[in-house]
XYZ file of C-alpha atoms in Angstrom:
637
model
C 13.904 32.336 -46.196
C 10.921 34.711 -47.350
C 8.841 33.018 -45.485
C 10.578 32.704 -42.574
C 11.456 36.714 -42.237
C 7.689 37.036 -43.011
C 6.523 34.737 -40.144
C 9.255 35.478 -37.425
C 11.436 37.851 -36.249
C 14.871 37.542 -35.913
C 15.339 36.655 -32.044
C 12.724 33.696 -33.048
C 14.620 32.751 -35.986
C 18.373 32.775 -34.223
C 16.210 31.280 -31.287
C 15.764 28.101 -33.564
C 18.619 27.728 -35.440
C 20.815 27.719 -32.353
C 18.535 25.014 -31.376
C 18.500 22.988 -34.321
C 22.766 23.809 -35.488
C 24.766 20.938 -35.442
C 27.412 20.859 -32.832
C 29.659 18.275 -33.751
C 29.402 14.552 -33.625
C 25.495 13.658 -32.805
C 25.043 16.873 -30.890
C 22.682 19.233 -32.257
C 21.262 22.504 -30.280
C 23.263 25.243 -28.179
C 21.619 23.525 -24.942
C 23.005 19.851 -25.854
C 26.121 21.056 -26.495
C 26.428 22.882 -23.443
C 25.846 19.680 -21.332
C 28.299 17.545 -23.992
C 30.842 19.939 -24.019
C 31.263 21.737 -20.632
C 28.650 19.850 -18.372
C 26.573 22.511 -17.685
C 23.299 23.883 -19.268
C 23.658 26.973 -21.436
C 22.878 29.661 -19.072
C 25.920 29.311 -17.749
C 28.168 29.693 -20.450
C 31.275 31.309 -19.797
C 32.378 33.536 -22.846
C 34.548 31.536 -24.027
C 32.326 29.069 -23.794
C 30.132 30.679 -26.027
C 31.977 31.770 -28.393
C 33.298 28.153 -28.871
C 29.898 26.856 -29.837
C 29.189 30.103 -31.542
C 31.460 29.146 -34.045
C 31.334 25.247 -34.584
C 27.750 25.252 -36.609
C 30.403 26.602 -39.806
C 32.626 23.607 -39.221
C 30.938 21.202 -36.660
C 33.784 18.332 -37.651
C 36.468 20.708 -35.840
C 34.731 20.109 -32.494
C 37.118 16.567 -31.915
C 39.225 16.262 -29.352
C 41.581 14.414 -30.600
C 42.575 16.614 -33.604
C 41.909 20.078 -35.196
C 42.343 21.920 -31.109
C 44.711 24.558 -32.891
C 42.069 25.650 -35.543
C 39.303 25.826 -33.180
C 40.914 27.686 -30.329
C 41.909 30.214 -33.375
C 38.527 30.748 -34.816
C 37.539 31.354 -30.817
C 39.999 34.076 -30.411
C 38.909 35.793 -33.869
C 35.535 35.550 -32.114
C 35.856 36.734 -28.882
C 38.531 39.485 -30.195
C 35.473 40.832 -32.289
C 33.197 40.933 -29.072
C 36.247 43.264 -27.959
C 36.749 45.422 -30.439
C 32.878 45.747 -30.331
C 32.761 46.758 -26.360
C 30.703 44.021 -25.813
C 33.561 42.685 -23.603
C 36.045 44.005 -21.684
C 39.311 43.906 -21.487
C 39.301 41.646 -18.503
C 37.038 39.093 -19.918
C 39.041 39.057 -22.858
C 42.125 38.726 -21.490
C 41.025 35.186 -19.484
C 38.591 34.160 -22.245
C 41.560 33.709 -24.969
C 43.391 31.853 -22.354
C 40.593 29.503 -21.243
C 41.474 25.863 -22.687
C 39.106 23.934 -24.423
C 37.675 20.905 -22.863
C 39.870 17.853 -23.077
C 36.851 15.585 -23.069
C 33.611 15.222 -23.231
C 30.667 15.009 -20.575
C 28.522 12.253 -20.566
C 24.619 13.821 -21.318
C 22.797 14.198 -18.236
C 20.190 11.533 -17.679
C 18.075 13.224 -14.382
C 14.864 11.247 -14.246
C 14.747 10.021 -17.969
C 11.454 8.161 -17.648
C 9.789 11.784 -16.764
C 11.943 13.235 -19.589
C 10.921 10.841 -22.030
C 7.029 11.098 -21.017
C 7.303 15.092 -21.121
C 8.719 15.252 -24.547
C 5.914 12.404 -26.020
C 3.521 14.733 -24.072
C 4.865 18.468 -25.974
C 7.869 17.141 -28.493
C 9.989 20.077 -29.078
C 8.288 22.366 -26.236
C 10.881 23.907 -23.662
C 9.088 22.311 -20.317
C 10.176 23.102 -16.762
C 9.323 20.560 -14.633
C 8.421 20.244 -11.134
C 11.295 18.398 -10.433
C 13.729 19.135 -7.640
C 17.225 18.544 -9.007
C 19.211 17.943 -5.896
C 16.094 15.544 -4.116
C 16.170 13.960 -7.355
C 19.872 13.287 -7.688
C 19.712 11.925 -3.998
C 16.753 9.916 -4.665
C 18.368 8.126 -7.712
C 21.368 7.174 -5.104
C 19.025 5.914 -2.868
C 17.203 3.312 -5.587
C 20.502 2.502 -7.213
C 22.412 1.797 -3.456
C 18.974 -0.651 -2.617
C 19.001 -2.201 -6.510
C 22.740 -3.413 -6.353
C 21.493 -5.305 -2.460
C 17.949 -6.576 -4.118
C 19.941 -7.633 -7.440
C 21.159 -10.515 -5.331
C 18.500 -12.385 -4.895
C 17.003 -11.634 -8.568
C 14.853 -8.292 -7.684
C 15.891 -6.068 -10.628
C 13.558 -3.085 -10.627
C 12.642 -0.603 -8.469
C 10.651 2.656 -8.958
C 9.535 5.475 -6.016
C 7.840 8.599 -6.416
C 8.337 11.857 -4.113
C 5.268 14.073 -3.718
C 5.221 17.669 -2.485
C 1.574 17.280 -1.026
C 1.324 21.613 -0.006
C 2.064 22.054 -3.658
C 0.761 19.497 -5.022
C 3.990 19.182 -7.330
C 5.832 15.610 -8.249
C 9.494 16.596 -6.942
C 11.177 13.125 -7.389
C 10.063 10.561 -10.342
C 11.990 7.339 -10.394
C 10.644 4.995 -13.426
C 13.004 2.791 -12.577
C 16.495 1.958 -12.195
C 19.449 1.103 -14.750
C 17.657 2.960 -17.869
C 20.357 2.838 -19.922
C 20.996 -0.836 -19.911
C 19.829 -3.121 -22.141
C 18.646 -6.083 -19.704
C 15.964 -6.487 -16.778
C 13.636 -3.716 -18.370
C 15.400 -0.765 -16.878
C 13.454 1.714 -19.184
C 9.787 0.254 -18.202
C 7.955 2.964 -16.793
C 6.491 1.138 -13.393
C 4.924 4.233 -12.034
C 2.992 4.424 -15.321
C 2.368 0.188 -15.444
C -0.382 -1.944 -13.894
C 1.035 -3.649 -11.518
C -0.969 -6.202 -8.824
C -1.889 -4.325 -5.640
C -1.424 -6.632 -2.970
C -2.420 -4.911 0.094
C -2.459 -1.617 -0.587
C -6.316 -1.177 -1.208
C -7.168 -2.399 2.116
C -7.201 1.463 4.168
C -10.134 2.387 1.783
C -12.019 -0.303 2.484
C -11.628 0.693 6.104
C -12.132 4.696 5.579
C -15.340 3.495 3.570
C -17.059 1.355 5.898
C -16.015 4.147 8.888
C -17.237 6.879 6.859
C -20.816 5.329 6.668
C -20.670 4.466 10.261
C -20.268 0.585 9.366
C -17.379 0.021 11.632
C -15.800 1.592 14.442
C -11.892 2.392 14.598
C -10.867 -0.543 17.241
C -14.149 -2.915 16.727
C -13.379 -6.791 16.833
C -13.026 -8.500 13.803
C -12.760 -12.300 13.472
C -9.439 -13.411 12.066
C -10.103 -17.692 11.696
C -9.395 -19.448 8.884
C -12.349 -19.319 5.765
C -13.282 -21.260 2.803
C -16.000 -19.247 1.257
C -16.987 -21.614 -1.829
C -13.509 -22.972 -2.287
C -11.488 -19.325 -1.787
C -9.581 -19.807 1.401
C -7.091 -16.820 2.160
C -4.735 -17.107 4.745
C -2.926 -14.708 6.577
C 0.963 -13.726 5.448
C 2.194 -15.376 8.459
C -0.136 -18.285 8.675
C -1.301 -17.587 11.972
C -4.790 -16.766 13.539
C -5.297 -14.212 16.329
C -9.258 -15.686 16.534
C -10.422 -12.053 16.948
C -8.372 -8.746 16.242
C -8.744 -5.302 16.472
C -9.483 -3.801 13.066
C -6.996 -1.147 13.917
C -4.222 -3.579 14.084
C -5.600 -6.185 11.510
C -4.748 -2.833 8.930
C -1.423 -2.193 10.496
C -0.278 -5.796 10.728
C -2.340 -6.092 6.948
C -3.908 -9.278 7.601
C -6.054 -10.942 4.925
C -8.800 -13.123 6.569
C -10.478 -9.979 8.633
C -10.818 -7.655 5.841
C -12.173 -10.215 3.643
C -14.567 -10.667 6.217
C -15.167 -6.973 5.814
C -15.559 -6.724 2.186
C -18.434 -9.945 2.644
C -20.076 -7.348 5.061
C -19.764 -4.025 3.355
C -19.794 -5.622 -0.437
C -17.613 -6.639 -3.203
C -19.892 -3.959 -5.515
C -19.733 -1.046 -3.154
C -15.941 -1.009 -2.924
C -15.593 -1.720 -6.541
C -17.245 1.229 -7.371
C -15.979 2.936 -4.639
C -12.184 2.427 -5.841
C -12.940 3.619 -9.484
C -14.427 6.848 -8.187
C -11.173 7.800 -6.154
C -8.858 7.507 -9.386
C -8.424 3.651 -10.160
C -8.804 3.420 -13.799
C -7.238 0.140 -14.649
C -10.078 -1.615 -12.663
C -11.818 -2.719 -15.588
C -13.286 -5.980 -15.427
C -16.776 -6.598 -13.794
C -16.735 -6.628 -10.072
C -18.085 -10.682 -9.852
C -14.536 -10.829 -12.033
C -12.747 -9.894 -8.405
C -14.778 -11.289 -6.400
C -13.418 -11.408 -2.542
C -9.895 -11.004 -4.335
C -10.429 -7.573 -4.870
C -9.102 -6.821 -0.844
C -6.218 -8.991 -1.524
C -4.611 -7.516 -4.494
C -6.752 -9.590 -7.389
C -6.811 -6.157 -8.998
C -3.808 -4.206 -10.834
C -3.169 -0.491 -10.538
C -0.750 2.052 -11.282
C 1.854 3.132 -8.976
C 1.010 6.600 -9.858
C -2.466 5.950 -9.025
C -2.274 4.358 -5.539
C 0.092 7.481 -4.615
C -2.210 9.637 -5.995
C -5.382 8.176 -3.348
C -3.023 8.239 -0.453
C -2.047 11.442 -1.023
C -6.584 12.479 -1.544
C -6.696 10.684 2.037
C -4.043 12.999 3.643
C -4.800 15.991 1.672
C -8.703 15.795 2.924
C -7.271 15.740 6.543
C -4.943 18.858 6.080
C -8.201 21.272 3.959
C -11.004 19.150 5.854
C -12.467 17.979 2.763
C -11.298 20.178 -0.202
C -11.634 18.899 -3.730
C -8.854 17.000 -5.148
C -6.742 17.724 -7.818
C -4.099 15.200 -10.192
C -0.688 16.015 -9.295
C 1.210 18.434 -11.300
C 4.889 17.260 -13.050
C 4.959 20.621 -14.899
C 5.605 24.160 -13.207
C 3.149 26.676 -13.532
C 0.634 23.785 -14.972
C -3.023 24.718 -14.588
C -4.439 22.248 -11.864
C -6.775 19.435 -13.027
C -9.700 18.737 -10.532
C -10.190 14.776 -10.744
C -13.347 13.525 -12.306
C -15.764 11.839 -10.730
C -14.630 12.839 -6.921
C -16.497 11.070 -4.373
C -17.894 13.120 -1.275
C -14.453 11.882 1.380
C -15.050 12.325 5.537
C -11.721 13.861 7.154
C -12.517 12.399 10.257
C -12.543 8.887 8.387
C -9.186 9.636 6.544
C -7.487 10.687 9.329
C -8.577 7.858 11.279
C -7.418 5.530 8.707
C -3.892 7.604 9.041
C -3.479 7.062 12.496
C -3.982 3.249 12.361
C -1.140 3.159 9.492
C 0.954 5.147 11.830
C 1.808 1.852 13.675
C 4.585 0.422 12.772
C 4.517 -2.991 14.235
C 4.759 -5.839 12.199
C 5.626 -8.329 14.073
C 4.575 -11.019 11.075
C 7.548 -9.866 9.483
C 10.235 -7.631 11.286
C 10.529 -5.616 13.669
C 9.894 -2.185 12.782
C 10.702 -0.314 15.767
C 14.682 -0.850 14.009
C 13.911 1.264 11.328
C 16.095 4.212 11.369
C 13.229 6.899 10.880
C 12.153 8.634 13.795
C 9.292 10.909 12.188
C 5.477 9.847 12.300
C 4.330 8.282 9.098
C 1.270 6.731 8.217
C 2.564 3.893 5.978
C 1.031 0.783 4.235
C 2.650 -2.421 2.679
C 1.808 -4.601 -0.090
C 2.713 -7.607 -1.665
C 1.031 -9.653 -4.432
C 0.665 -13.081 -4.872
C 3.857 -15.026 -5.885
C 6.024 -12.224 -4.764
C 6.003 -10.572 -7.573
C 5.345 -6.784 -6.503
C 6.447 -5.443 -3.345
C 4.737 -1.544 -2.306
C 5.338 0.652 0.092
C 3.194 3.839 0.456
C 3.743 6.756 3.263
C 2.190 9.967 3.736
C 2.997 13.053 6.095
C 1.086 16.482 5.676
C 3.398 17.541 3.747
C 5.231 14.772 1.810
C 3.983 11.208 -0.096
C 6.249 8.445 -1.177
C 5.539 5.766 -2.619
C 7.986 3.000 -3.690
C 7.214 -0.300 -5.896
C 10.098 -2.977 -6.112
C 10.016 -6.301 -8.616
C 11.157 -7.319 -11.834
C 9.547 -5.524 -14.514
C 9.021 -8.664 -16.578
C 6.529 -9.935 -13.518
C 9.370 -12.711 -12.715
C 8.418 -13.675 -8.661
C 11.047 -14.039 -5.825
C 11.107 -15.610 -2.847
C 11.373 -13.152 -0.248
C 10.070 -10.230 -2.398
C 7.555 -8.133 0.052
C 6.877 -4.640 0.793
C 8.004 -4.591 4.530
C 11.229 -6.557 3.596
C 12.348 -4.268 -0.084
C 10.476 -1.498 -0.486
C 9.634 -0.495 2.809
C 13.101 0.052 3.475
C 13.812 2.028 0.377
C 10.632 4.091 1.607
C 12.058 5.249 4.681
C 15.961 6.057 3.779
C 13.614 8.446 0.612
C 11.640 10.115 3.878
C 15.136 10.761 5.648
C 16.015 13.500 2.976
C 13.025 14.676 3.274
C 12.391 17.907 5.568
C 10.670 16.611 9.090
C 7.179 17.622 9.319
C 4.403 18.032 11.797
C 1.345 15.735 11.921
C -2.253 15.961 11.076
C -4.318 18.184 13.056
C -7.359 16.359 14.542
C -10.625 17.303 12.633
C -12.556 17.572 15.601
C -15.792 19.414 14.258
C -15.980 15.902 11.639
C -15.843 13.548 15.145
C -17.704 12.737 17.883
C -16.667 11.280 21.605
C -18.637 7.991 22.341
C -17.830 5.368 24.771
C -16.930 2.176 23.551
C -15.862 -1.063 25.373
C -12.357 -1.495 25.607
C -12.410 -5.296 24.551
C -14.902 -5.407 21.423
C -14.560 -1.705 20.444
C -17.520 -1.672 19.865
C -20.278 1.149 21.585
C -20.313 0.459 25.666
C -23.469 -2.375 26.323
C -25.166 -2.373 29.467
C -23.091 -5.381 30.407
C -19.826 -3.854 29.491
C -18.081 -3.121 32.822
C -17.156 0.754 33.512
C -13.081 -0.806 34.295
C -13.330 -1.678 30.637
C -14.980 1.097 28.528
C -12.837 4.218 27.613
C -13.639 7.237 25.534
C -12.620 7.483 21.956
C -13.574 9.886 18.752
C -14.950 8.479 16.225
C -16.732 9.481 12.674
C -20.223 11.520 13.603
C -21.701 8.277 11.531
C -19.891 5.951 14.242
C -22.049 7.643 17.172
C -25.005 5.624 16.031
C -22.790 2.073 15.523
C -23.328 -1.369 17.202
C -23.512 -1.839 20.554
C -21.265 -4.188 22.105
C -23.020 -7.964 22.510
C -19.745 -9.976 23.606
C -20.007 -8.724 27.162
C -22.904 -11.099 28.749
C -24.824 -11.549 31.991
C -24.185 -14.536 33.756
C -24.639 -16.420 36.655
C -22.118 -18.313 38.283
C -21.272 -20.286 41.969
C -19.647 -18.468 44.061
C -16.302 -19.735 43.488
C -16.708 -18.670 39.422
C -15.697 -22.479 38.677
C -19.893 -23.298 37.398
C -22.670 -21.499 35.516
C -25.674 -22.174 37.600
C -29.104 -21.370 37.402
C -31.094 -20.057 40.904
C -33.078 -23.025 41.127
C -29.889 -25.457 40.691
C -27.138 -22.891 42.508
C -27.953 -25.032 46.056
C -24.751 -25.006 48.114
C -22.451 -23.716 45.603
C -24.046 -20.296 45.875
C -25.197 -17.550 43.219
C -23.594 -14.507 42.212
C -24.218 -12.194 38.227
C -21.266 -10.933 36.324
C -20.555 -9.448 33.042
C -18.379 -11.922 30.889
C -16.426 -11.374 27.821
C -17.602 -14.497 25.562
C -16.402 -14.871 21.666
C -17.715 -17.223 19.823
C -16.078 -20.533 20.126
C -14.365 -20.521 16.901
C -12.567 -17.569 17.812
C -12.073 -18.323 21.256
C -9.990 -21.223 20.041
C -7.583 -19.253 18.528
C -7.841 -16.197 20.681
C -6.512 -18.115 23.790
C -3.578 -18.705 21.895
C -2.465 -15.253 21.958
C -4.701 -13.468 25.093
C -3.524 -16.319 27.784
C -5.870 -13.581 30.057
C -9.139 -14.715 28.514
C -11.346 -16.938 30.284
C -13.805 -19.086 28.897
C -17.246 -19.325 30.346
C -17.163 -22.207 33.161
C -19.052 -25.375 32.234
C -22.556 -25.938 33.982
C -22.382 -27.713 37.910
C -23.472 -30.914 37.932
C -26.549 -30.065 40.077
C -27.488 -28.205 36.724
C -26.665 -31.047 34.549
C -30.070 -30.572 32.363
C -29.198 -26.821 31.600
C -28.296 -26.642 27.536
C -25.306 -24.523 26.726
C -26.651 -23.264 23.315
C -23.411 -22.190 22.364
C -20.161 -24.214 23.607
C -18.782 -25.477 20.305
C -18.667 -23.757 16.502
C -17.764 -24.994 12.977
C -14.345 -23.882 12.232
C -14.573 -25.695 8.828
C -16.640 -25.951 6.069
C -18.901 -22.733 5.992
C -23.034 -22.928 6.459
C -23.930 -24.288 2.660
C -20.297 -24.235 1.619
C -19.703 -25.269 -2.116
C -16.893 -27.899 -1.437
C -14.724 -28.705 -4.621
C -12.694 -31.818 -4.964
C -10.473 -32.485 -7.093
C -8.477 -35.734 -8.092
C -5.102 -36.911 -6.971
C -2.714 -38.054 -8.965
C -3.328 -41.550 -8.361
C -6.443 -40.718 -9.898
C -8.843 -40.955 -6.695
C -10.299 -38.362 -4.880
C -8.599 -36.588 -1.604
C -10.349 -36.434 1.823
C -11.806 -33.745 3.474
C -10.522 -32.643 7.004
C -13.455 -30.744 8.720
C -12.926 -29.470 12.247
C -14.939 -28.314 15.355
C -13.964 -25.798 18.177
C -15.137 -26.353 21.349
C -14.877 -24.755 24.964
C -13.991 -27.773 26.789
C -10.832 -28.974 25.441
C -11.686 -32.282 27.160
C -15.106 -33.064 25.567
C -15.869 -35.920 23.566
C -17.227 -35.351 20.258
C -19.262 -37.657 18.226
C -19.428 -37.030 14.217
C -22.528 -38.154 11.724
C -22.716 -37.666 8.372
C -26.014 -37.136 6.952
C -27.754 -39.996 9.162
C -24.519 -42.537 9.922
C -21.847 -42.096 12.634
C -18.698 -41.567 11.522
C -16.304 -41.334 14.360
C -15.400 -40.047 17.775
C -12.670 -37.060 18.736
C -10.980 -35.676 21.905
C -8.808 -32.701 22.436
C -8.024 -31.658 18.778
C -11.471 -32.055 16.938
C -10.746 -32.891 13.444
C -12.193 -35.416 11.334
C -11.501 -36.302 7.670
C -14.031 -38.026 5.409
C -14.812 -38.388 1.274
C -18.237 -37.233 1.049
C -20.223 -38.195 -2.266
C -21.401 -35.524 -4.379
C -24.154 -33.968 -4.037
C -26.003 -31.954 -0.547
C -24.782 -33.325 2.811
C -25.740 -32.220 6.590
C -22.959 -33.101 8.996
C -23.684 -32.954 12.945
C -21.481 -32.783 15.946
C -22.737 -33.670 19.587
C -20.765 -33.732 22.702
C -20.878 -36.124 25.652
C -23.208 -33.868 27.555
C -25.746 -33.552 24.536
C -25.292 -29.910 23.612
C -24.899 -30.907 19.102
C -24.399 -28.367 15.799
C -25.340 -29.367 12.316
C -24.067 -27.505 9.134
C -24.799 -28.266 5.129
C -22.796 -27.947 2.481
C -22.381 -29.645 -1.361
C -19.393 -31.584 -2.617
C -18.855 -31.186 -6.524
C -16.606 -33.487 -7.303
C -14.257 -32.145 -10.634
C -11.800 -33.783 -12.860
């Protein structure tokens, strides 16, 4: 007691013991009782309220409400008659405070975001924290996730976790851990916002800020979307479909694999690797050959907390053109903490990259346009392999959220993506959200450059003036690629033959600017673009003209590593390798290495068991134009 009176004054000392009194039961603390007792915090304590608890740290057991309501109403009135006789009341207050029943029974404890709660107190234990939480968003938040948990628990999706961010303030304002904390099944009190989790998709807009911010890619440039096998790893697309060439703009919104794993092969697995541990991903800690191409397709974990925390860099840059970045705050009047390691961001890139998310199409999956939100959102998707981790990330100026839905024990679902479950919990969070404006344009970050309408790619001499339309575009971007798929050629006059002048004759001889893909795309770009014409085959009269480019490998790569592998009867599987060419109605004629193997027409597929070791395998159509490609079959066990 000395010691005490010596090292506090009294306030400090009543301070604690009303903290620390027992209340009755398991309660301890004027503030826990308030919320047991009456079901509302302490500073709003009615008198004879307070007096009630003022006098149950004497004789805690009396607080029951089954017995012992006499004795403790008594002891209240002796108490609040006191406060009285003291003036300390009136006579008013006194009056209705000795008629004021006790509680008949008691209020469950509150449990507002107990993940948050239980981090804060690990963080300060015993430290009176005021969070940045907003108490009503919150409440309605934890509807939201509980409503969408009780549709996903159907089909075995147990968990689900979203965070709200106030991006002006910079201030977390709804944290969901996840859902059902209090029960004792499906991992309701994991953390997810705080666990590594597999990203699926979500990487894939820095990849595309980073290669526009160093002038590597323009917004709308052609990208080839075929199917790969790049030494045995052979992504495919969600929906299993090839577009042959794609807009990158689109490929981001519709999150298709196979272009931006072309796009990592061209900007580098190293570069991005680095690139995504400067802007905040800390659980990417394995070397980058550990990743490999996987790294754009979710082969790397990260924290929910983290991937809202980079969206919300990308839209903050936009809003103060380029300002440093700070972590988010979950405590008021927290001093700010400027990330480390802060890479040097473009806003013209980053808000770029937003407008591309702002399209909402995915038609690989639903249809979007029936989602009941009508603001402008820049929003991505994700979803791992095996279903097991579904994201959803969407930014305005002034709000994030960010939602992750799965089972917490990494347990994978058929139908578990992030357009089909969190997605939708994404938008119904938005829609108590205030609306908001949009980004303004950074214009003094961009530059105007023509670009042709069909490749994207900076207007070519050939490009036709119908076709090219002005566009902004990072300052970088001004000094991009100019487009090459737009070529001079010379046809009859009828367009149905390429002709040369010496060759043209009767049919006539006119130049014209042609959109040509390579054949490989082309295949599966007149799938989709009906519109596209392929270049007419050469007139007879030019029969010994050499098309140097009418037919493409669509499988294996140039010096492919091919691995086999054995069946279960024990023998070793075939090999289907295919050709595209422009004429569907060429004959092609197949040798391996220096024997002839077999003949196709139409669909040009052919399937062989090479021996191990290097092999060259050449294709020649009936009018003599032939392609050759290596590659090396290891045979395993």
């Amino acid at each position: 007691a000395t010691r005490l009176e010596l090292s506090y004054s009294k306030n400090e000392i009543l301070a604690m013991y009303a903290s620390h009194a027992p209340m009755g039961g398991n309660v301890v603390g004027i503030d826990a009782a308030a919320w047991r007792y009456f079901g509302h915090d302490a500073s709003n304590l009615s008198w004879a309220e307070a007096a009630t608890l003022a006098v149950l740290p004497n004789s805690p057991s009396l607080m029951h409400f089954g017995r012992n309501r006499d004795g403790l109403t008594t002891k209240r009135n002796k108490l609040l008659k006191h406060l009285f006789e003291k003036q300390i009341i009136d006579k008013l207050d006194y009056e209705l405070s000795i008629v004021e029943p006790l509680p008949v029974n008691p209020y469950p404890l509150p449990q507002i975001a107990p993940h948050l709660v239980t981090q804060l107190y690990q963080r300060s234990p015993g430290s009176n924290i005021q969070s940045t939480i907003d108490k009503h968003l919150q409440l309605q938040s934890e509807d939201i996730l509980e409503r969408w948990n009780k549709d996903f628990a159907q089909n075995g999706v147990n968990n689900i976790s979203a965070l709200i961010v106030d991006l002006k303030a910079n201030e977390i304002i709804s944290y969901n851990g996840n859902v059902n904390f209090n029960s004792n099944v499906n991992g309701g009190q994991v953390d997810i916002i705080q666990s590594t989790r597999s990203t699926g998709s979500v990487l894939k807009p820095f990849l595309y800020s980073a290669m526009l911010q160093e002038g590597l890619l323009l917004p709308r440039e052609i990208v080839p979307d075929v199917p790969i096998n790049i030494n045995g790893f052979a992504p495919k697309n969600f929906s299993l479909n090839y577009d042959g060439a794609v807009h990158v703009d689109e490929a981001l919104a519709r999150s298709l694999n196979i272009p931006f794993v072309v796009l990592l092969r061209r900007y580098g697995i190293e570069k991005l690797y680095e690139h995504l541990k400067d802007i905040g991903f800390t659980t990417i800690n394995q070397p980058s050959g550990y990743y490999g191409l996987s790294l754009i397709l979710g082969g790397v974990e990260a924290k929910l907390i983290e991937v809202a925390q980079a969206y919300a860099d990308m839209a903050n840059i936009v809003s103060d053109n380029g300002m440093q970045q700070y972590s988010f705050k979950m405590i008021k009047d927290e001093v700010q903490i400027k990330k480390n390691n802060q890479p040097e961001l473009d806003a013209a890139a980053a808000w770029l990259t937003l407008e591309a998310l702002t399209n909402v199409n995915r038609p690989e999956e639903l249809d979007w346009n029936m989602v009941p939100s009508m603001r402008k959102v820049a929003w991505k998707t994700g979803t791992s392999n095996g279903f097991r981790d579904a994201w959803s990330v969407g930014v305005t100026p002034d709000y994030l959220v960010a939602v992750w839905t799965g089972n917490a024990n990494g347990e994978g679902r058929a139908g578990l993506t992030g357009a089909r479950t969190s997605a939708h919990v994404m938008f119904d969070l938005f829609n108590i959200l205030p609306n908001t404006g949009w980004f303004d344009v950074p214009y003094q970050r961009l530059s105007e450059v023509k670009v042709c309408r069909n490749s994207g790619l900076l207007a070519g001499m050939h490009c036709p003036e119908s076709s090219v339309d002005t566009v902004l575009v990072p300052i970088k971007g001004s000094r991009a690629n100019v487009c090459d798929y737009h070529k001079l050629i010379h046809t009859s006059l009828d367009d149905l033959y390429q002709v040369y002048e010496e060759c043209s004759e009767s049919r006539g001889i006119h130049s014209k600017a042609w959109f040509v893909l390579p054949p490989t795309w082309e295949w599966y770009y007149k799938q989709h673009n009906p519109e596209y014409k392929s270049l007419p085959p050469f007139s007879p009269e030019c029969s010994d003209a050499t098309s140097n480019n009418v037919m493409q490998f669509i499988y294996p790569y140039p010096n492919s590593v091919i691995k086999m592998t054995k069946q279960i009867d024990g023998k070793y599987g075939a090999i289907v390798f295919e050709v595209a060419h422009r004429d569907s109605s060429s004959k092609l004629f197949w040798h391996l290495d220096a024997d002839y193997i077999g003949k196709t027409t139409n669909i040009h597929q052919i399937s062989i068991s090479p021996a191990v070791g290097e092999h060259v395998l050449t294709v020649v159509d009936d009018s003599g134009n032939s392609i050759s490609t290596k590659f090396i079959i290891d045979k395993s066990s």
